[in-house]
Coordinates of C-alpha atoms and ligand atoms in Angstrom, one line a residue:
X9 CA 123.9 152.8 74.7
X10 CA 126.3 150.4 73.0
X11 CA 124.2 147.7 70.8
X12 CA 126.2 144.7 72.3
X13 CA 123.8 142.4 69.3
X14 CA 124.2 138.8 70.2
X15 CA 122.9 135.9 67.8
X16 CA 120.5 133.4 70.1
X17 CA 122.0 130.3 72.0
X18 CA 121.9 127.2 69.8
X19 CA 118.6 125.9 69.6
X20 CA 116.9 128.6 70.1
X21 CA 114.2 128.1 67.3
X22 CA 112.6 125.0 68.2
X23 CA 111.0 123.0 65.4
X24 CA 107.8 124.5 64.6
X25 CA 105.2 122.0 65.9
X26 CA 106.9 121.4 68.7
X27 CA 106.3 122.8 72.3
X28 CA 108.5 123.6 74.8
X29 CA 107.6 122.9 78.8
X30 CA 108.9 124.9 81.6
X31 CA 108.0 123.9 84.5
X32 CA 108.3 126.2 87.5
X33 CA 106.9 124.4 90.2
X34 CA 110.2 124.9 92.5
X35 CA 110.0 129.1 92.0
X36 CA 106.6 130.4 91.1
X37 CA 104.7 127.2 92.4
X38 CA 106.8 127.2 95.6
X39 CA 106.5 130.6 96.5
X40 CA 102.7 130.1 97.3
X41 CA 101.8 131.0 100.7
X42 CA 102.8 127.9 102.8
X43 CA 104.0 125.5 100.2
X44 CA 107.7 126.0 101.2
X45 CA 109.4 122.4 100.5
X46 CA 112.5 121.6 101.8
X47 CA 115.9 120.9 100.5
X48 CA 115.1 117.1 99.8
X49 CA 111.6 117.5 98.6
X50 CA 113.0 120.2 96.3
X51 CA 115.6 117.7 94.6
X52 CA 113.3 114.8 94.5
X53 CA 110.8 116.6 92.8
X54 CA 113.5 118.2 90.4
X55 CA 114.7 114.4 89.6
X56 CA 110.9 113.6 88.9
X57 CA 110.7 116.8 86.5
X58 CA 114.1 116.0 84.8
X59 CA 112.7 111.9 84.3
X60 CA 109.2 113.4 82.8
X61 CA 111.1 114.9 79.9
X62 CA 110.4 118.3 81.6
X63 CA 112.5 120.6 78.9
X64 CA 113.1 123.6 81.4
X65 CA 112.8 123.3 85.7
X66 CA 112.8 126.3 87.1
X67 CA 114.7 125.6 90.1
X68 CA 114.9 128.7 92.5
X69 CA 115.1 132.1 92.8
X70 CA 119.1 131.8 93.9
X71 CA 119.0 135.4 95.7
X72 CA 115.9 134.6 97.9
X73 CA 117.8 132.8 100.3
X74 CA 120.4 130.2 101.0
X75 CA 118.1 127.4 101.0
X76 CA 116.9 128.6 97.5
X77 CA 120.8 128.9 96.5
X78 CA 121.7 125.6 97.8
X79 CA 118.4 123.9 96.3
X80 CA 119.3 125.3 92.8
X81 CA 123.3 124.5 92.8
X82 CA 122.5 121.2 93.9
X83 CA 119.5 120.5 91.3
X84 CA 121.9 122.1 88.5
X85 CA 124.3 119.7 89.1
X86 CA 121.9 116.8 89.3
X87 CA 119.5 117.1 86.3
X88 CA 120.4 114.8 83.7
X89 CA 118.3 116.0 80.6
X90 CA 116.7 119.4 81.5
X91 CA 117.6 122.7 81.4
X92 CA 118.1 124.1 84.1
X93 CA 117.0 127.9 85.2
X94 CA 117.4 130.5 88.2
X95 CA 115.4 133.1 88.9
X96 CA 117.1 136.4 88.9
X97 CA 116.0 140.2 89.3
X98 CA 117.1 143.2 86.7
X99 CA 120.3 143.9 89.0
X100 CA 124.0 142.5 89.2
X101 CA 124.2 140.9 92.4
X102 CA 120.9 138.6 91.5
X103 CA 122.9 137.5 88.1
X104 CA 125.7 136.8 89.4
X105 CA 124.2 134.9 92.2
X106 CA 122.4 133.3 89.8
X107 CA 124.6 132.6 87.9
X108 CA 126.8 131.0 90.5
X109 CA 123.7 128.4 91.4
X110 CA 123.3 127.2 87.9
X111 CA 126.7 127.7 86.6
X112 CA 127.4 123.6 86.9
X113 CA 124.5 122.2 85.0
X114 CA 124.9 120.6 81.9
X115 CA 122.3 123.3 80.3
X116 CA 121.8 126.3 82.6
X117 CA 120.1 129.1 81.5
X118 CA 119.8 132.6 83.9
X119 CA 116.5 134.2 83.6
X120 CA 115.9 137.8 84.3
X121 CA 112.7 140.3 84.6
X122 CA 111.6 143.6 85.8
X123 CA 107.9 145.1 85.9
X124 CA 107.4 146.8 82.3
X125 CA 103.6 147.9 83.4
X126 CA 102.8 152.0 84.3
X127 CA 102.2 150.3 87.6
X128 CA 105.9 148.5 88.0
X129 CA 107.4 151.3 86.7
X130 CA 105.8 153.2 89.2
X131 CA 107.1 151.3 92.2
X132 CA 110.4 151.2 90.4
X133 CA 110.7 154.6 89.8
X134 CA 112.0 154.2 86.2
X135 CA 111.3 156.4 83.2
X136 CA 110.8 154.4 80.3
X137 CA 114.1 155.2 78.7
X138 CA 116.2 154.4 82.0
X139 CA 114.3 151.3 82.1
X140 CA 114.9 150.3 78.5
X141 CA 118.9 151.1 79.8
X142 CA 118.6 149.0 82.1
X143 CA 117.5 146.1 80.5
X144 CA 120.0 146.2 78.3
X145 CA 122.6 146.5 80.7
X146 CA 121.6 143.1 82.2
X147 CA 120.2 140.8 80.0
X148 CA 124.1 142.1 78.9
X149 CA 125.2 140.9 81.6
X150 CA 123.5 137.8 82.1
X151 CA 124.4 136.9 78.5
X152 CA 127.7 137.7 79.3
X153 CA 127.8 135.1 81.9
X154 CA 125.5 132.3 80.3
X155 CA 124.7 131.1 76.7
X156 CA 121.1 131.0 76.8
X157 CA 119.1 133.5 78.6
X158 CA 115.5 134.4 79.3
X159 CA 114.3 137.8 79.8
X160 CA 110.4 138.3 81.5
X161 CA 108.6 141.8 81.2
X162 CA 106.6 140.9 83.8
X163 CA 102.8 142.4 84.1
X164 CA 103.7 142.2 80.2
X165 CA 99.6 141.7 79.6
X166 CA 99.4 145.7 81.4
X167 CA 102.1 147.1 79.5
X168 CA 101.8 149.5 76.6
X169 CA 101.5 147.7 73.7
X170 CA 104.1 150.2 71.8
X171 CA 106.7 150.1 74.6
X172 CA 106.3 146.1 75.0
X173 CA 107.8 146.1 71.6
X174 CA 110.5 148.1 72.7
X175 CA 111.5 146.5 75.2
X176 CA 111.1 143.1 73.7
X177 CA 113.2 144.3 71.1
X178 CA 115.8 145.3 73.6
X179 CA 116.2 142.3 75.7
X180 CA 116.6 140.4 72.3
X181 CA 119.0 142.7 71.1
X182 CA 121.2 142.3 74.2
X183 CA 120.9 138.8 73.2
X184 CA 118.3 136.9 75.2
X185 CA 116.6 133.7 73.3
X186 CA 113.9 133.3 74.9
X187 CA 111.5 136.2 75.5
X188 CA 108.5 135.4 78.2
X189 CA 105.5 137.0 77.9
X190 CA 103.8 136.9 81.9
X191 CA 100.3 137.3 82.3
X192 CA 101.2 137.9 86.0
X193 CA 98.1 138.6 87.5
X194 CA 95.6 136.6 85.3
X195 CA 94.1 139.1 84.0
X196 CA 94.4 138.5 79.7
X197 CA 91.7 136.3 77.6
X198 CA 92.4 133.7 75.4
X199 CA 91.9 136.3 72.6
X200 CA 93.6 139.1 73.6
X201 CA 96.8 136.2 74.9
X202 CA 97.0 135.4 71.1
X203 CA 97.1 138.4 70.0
X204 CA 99.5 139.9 72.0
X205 CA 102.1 137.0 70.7
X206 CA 100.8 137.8 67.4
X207 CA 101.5 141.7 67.6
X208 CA 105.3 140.9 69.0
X209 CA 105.8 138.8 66.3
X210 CA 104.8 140.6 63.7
X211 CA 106.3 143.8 64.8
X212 CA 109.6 143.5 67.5
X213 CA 112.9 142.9 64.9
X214 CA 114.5 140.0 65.5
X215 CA 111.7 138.0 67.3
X216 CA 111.9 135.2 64.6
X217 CA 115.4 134.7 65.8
X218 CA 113.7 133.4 69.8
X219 CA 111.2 131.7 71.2
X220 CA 108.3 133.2 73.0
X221 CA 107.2 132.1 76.0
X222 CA 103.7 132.3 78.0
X223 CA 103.7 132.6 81.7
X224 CA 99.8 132.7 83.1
X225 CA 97.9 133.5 86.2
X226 CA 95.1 131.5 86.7
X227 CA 93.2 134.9 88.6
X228 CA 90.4 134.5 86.0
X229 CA 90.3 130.6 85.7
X230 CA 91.6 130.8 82.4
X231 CA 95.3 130.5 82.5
X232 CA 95.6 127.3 81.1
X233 CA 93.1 128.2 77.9
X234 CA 95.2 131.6 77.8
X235 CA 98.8 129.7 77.8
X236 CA 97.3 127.0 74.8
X237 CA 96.0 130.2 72.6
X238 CA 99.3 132.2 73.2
X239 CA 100.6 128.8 71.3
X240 CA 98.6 129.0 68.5
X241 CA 99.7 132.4 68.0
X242 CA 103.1 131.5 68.2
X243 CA 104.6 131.1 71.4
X244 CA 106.7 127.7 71.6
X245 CA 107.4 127.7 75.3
X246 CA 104.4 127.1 78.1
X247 CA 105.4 127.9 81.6
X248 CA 103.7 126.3 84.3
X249 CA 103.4 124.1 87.3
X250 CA 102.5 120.6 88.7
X251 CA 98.9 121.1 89.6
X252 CA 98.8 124.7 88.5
X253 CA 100.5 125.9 92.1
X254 CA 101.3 129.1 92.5
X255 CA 100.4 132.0 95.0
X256 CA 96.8 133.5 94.5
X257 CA 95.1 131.1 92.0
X258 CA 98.0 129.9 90.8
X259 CA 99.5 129.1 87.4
X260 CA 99.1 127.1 84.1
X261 CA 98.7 123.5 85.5
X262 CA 101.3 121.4 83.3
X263 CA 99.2 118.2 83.2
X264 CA 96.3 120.6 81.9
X265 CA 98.1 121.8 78.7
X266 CA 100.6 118.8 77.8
X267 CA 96.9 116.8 78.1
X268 CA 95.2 119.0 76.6
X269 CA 97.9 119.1 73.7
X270 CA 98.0 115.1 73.7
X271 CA 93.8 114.4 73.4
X272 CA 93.4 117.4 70.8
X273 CA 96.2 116.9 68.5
X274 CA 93.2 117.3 65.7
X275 CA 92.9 121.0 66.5
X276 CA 96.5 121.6 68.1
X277 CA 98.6 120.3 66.2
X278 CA 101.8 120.4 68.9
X279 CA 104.2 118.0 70.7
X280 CA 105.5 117.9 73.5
X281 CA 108.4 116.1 75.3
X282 CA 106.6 115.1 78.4
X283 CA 106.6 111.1 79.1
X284 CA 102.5 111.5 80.8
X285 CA 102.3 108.7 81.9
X286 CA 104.5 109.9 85.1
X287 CA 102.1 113.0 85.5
X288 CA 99.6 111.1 88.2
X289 CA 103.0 110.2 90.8
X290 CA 104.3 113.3 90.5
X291 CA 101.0 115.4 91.4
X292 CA 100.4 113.3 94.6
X293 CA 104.4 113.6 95.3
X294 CA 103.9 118.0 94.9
X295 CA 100.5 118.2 96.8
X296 CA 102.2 115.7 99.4
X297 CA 105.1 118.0 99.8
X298 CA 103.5 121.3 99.5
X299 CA 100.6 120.5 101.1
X300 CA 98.2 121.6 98.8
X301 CA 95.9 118.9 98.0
X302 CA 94.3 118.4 94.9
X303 CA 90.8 119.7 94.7
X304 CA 88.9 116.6 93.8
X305 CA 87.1 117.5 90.6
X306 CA 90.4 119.3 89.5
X307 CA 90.7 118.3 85.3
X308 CA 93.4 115.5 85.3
X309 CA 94.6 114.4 88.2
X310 CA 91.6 115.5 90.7
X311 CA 90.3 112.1 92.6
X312 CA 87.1 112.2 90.5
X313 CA 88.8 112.7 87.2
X314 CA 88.0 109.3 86.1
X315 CA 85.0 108.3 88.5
X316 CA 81.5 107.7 86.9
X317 CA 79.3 108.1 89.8
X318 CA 75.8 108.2 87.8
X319 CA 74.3 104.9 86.4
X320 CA 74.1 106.3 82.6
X321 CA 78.1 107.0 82.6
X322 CA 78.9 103.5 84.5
X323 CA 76.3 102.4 81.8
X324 CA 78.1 104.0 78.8
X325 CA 81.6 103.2 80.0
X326 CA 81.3 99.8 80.3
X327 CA 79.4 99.4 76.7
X328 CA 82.0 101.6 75.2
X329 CA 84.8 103.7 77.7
X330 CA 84.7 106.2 75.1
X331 CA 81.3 107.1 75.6
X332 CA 82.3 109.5 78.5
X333 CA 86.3 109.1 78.6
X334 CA 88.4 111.6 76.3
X335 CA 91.2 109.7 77.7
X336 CA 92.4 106.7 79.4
X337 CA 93.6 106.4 83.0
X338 CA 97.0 105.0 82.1
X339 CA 97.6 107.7 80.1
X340 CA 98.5 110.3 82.9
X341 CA 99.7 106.9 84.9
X342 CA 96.8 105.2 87.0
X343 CA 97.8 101.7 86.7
X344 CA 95.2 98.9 86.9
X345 CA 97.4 96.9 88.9
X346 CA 96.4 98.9 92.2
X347 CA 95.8 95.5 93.8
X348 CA 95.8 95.7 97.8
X349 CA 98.5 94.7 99.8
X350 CA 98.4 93.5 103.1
X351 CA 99.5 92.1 106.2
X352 CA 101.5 89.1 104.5
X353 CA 103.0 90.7 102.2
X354 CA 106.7 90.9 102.8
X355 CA 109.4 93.6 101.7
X356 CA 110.3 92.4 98.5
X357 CA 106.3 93.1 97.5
X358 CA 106.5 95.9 99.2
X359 CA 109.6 97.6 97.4
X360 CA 108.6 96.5 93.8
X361 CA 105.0 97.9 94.7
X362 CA 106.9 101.1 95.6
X363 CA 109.0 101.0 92.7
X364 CA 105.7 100.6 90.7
X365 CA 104.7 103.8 91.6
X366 CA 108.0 105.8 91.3
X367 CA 109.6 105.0 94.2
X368 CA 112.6 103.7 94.7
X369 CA 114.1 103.7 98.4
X370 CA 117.8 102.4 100.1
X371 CA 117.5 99.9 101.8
X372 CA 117.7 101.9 105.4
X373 CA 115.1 103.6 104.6
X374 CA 112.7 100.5 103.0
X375 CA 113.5 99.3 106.3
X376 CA 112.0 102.1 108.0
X377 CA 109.0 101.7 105.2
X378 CA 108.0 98.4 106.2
X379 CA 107.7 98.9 109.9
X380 CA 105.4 101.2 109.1
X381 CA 103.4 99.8 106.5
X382 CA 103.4 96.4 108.6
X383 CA 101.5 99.2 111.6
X384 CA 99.3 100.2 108.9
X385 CA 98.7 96.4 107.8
X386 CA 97.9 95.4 111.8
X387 CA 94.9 98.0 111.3
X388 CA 93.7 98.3 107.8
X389 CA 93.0 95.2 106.2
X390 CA 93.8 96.3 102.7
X391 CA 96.4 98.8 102.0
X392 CA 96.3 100.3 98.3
X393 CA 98.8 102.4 96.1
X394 CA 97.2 105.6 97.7
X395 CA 97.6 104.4 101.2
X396 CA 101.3 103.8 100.4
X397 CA 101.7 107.2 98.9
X398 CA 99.9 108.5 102.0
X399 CA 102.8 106.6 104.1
X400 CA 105.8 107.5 102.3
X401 CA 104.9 111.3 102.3
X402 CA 103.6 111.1 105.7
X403 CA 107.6 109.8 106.3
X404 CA 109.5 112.4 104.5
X405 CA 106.8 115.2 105.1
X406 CA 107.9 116.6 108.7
X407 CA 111.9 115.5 108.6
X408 CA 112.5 119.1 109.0
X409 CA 113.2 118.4 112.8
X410 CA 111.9 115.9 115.3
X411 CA 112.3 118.1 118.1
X412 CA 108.3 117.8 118.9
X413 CA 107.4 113.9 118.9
X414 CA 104.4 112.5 119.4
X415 CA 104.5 109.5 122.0
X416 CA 101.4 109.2 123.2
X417 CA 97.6 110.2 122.3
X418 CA 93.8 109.2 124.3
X419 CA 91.0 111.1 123.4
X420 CA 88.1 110.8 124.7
X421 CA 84.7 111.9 122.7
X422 CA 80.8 111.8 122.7
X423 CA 77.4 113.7 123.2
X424 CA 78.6 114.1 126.7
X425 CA 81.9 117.1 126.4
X426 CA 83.8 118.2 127.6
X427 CA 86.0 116.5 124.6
X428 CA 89.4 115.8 126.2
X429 CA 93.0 114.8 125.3
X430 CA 95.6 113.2 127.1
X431 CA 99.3 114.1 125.4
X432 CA 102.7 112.6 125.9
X433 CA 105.2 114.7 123.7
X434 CA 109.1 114.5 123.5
X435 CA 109.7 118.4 123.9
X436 CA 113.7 119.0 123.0
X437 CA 114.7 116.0 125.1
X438 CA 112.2 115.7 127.6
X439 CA 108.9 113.9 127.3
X440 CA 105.9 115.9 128.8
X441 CA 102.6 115.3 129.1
X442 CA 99.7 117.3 129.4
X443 CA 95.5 116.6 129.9
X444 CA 93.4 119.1 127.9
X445 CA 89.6 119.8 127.4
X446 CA 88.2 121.4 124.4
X447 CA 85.5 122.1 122.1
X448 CA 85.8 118.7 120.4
X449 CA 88.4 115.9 119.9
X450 CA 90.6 117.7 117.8
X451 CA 90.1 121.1 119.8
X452 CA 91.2 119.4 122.6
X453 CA 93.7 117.9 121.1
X454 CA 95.7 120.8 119.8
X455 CA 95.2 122.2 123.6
X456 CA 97.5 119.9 124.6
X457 CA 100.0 120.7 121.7
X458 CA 99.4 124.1 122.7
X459 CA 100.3 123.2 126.7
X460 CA 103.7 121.2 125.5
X461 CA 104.7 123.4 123.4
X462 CA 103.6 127.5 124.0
X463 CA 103.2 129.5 120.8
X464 CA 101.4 132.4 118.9
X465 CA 101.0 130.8 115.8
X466 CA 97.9 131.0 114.0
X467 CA 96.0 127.9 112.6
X468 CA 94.6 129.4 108.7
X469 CA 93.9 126.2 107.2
X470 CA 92.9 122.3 108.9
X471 CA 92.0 120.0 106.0
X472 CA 91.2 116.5 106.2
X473 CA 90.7 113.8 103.3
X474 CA 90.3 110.2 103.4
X475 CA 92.6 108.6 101.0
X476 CA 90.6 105.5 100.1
X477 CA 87.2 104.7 100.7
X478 CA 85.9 102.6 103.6
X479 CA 85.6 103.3 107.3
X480 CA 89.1 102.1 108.3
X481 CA 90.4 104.4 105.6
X482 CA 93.7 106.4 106.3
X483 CA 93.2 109.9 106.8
X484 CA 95.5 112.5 105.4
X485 CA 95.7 115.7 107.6
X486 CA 97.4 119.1 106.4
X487 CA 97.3 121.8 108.4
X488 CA 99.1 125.6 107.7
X489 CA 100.1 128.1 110.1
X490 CA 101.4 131.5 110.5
X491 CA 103.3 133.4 112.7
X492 CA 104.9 136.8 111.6
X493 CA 104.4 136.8 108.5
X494 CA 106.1 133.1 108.0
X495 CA 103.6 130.6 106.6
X496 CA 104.3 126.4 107.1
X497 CA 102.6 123.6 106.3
X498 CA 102.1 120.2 107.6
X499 CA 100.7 117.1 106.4
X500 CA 100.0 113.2 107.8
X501 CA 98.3 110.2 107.3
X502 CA 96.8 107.6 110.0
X503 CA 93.8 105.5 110.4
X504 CA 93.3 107.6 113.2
X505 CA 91.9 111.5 112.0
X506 CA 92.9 112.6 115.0
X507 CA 96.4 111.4 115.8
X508 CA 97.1 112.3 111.7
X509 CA 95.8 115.7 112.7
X510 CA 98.4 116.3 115.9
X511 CA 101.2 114.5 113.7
X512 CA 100.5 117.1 110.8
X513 CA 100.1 120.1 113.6
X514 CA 103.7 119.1 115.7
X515 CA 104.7 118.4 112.2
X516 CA 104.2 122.2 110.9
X517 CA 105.7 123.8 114.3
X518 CA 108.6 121.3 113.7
X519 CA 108.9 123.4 110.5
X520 CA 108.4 126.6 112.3
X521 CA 111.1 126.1 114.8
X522 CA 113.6 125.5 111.7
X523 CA 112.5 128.5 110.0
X524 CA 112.5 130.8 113.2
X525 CA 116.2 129.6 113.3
X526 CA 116.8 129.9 109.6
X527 CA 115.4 133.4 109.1
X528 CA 118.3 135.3 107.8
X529 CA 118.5 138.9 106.3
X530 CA 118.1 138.0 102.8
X531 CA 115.1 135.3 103.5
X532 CA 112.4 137.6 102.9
X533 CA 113.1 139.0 99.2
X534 CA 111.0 136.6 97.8
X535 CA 108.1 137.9 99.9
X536 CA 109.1 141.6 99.4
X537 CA 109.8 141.0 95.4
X538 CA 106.5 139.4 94.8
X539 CA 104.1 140.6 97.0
X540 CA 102.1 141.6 93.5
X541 CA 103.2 140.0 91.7
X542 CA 103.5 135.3 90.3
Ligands
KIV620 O1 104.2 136.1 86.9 C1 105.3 136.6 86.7 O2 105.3 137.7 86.1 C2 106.5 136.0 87.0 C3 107.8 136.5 86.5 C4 108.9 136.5 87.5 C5 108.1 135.9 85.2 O3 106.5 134.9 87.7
ZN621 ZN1 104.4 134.0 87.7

């Protein structure tokens, strides 16, 4: 083997306080069961990352699929600030492809892995020295292609700790500059995190010369506390996602660390270049499109997060808000301004309110807004920043296709059932209508989706949450279903729990339909590639 030793990219070594975040929301986040986005959610959230100060986006896994290809290309050329990084496997074909996604951004950097672990190499059927070939062959190649590359041994926490080194050493000799360390099944302590970036840097040549990187699973719960001690060993570069999505538990929440990094500058002495205030928007705008929402206690942007239910806390907070709060609301980007809008209040309210919270709309499409919000005003006397939020998702969450429209709902329910459901559906381009019974409102309701519009589907998850407080409060539905194997979400909002539930059902076999039609040879590597693995 040829030693092809290439010095790191410029910029590789990062001043030393200061922390680097990649975010991978868009790759590992989005490959969660179910949280498929589309094109446009893909490049609105990208924008959001890029205006954050997000220093890496992890845009795509370019070889998954053409969606994936097309999401990244188009998010390379977009991103005004970030870098920004494809997802590639230790072969040719996923480099180059890769490389032809990112090849127009300002910054783009190809990142490449292969399972280091007995158990990858098992699967992969690689002896340690062909393996150790092979990695030099194509971080070779990716280097070849692109300045700054990162190379990921992944299940690196199950690897030997003498051949880690040698393959660290390898990838950095074929001239990657950043070296990722995945804990990809959650499985490390905070411990044995920092001293595995410890043991690298004290023994791989050359690994002064890059910056390591930490990659956790949150299997365990303690991703995020594993990700913060890999720092103070020595890793400069925290991957990790909007609200710590990810398949499984998920990952390393971003607004967890760069928090956490903020509020205990005392004993982590790190910055980061994340503007937090923009943290709260976008973790509504990536549960909204993914359809995950936010657990309610979740640290940081969970609904409770800054609630003081019990008299001692309201007690304390109002003598003193530091009595129970480590940090303040605005901080992550709850404004006090979330005065309620209403009935009179015309567009030019309603697009600076918008704007307010991160939005900004064409005019077409403000248009489109207002109608609705002036629906929502007719029944809900107040309408607040998380009733708007609840609108504009519940607008841009099932564009995939309006094939199945919802023209018409009546339920009837009480103590005496049968619960039934009259339905009047645009089908394609005929409206149908159907009369159901079932085993309450909602049962019956989905009957009559079912009657319209035949299919095997299965129904795994039906989730309903009230996005104010109040009885008129809107209700936000998501649903997610599976049928062969292909998992899609679908979310609305309505004063009405039932009609957002059928919205957010039609809404996810809207989604279906397109990806029945979509599904192309290639579309199911990234199920096939990561079954095991984050
Ligand atoms: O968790 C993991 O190992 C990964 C790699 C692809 C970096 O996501
Ligand atoms: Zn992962």
């Amino acid at each position: 083997m040829t030693d092809t030793t290439k010095s790191p990219a410029p910029g590789a070594v990062a001043a030393a306080d200061r922390v680097l975040i990649f975010d991978t929301t868009l790759r590992d986040g989005e490959q969660s069961p179910g949280a498929t986005m589309s094109h446009a959610e893909k490049l609105e959230i990208a924008t959001l990352l890029d205006e954050m100060g997000v220093d890496i986006i992890e845009a795509g896994f370019p070889i998954a699929s053409e969606g994936d290809f097309a999401a990244v290309s188009e998010i390379a050329k977009q991103a005004k600030n970030s870098v920004i990084c494809g997802l590639a496997r230790a072969n040719d074909k996923d480099i180059d492809r890769c490389w032809e996604a990112i090849r127009h951004a300002r910054q783009p950097r190809i990142h490449t892995f292969i399972g280091t672990s007995p158990l990858h190499r098992d699967i992969t059927k690689l002896s340690q020295d062909d393996m150790v070939t092979r990695i030099h062959e194509t971080v070779t190649r990716a280097r070849n292609l692109c300045d700054n590359v990162q190379w990921s041994p992944m299940d690196a926490t199950r690897t030997e700790h003498d051949y880690l080194c040698r393959v660290v050493e390898t990838a950095i000799k074929a001239g990657a500059s950043t070296i990722n360390i995945p804990d990809t099944v959650g499985y490390t302590a905070p411990r044995e995190s920092a001293a595995l970036i410890r043991m690298l840097l004290e023994r791989v040549p050359g690994a002064d010369q890059v910056i390591f990187a930490t990659h956790c699973h949150n299997d365990l719960g303690m991703a995020t506390a594993n990700s913060l001690a890999a720092v103070e060993a020595g890793a400069r570069q925290i991957e990790c996602t909007i609200n710590g999505l990810g398949e499984r538990a998920g990952n390393t929440a971003l607004e967890e660390v760069v928090m956490a990094l903020k509020v205990r500058q005392d004993i982590m002495p790190y910055s980061t270049g994340i503007d937090t205030t923009k943290i709260m928007n976008l973790s509504r705008r990536v549960s909204q499109v993914s359809g995950f929402a936010v657990q309610f206690n979740k640290a940081i942007v969970g609904k409770n997060a800054f609630l003081h239910e019990s008299g001692i806390h309201q007690d304390g907070v109002l003598k003193n808000v530091e009595t129970f709060e480590i940090m303040r609301p605005a901080d992550i980007g709850i404004t006090e301004t979330n005065i309620a809008m209403g009935k009179h209040s015309g567009r030019a309210a309603l697009r600076s309110k918008l704007a307010d919270l991160g939005i900004e709309l064409a005019d077409n499409q403000l248009n489109d807004v207002f109608v609705r919000f002036k629906a929502l005003a007719d029944r809900k006397k107040e309408i607040y920043d998380e009733d708007l939020i609840a609108l504009m998702a519940d607008s841009a969450a099932n564009t995939d296709s309006d094939y199945l429209q919802v023209k018409f709902l009546r339920v009837v329910c009480g103590t005496e059932g049968p619960q039934t459901a009259e339905l009047r559906m645009l089908v394609g381009d005929t409206e149908q209508s159907a009369s159901t019974t079932g085993d309450g409102p909602v049962d019956a309701a989905f009957n009559a989706v079912r009657t319209l519009f035949p299919h095997e589907a299965r129904l795994q998850l039906y989730q309903v949450h009230a996005v104010t407080e109040g009885t008129d409060a809107q209700a936000t539905v998501s649903v997610r279903m599976e049928e062969n194997g292909r998992i899609v979400t679908g979310s609305a909002a309505d004063t009405d729990t039932i009609l957002a539930s059928v919205k957010a059902y039609v809404g996810a076999l809207n989604r279906l339909r397109v990806r029945r039609e979509k599904s192309a040879p290639d579309a199911d590597v990234k199920a096939v590639s990561y079954r095991s693995a984050g």
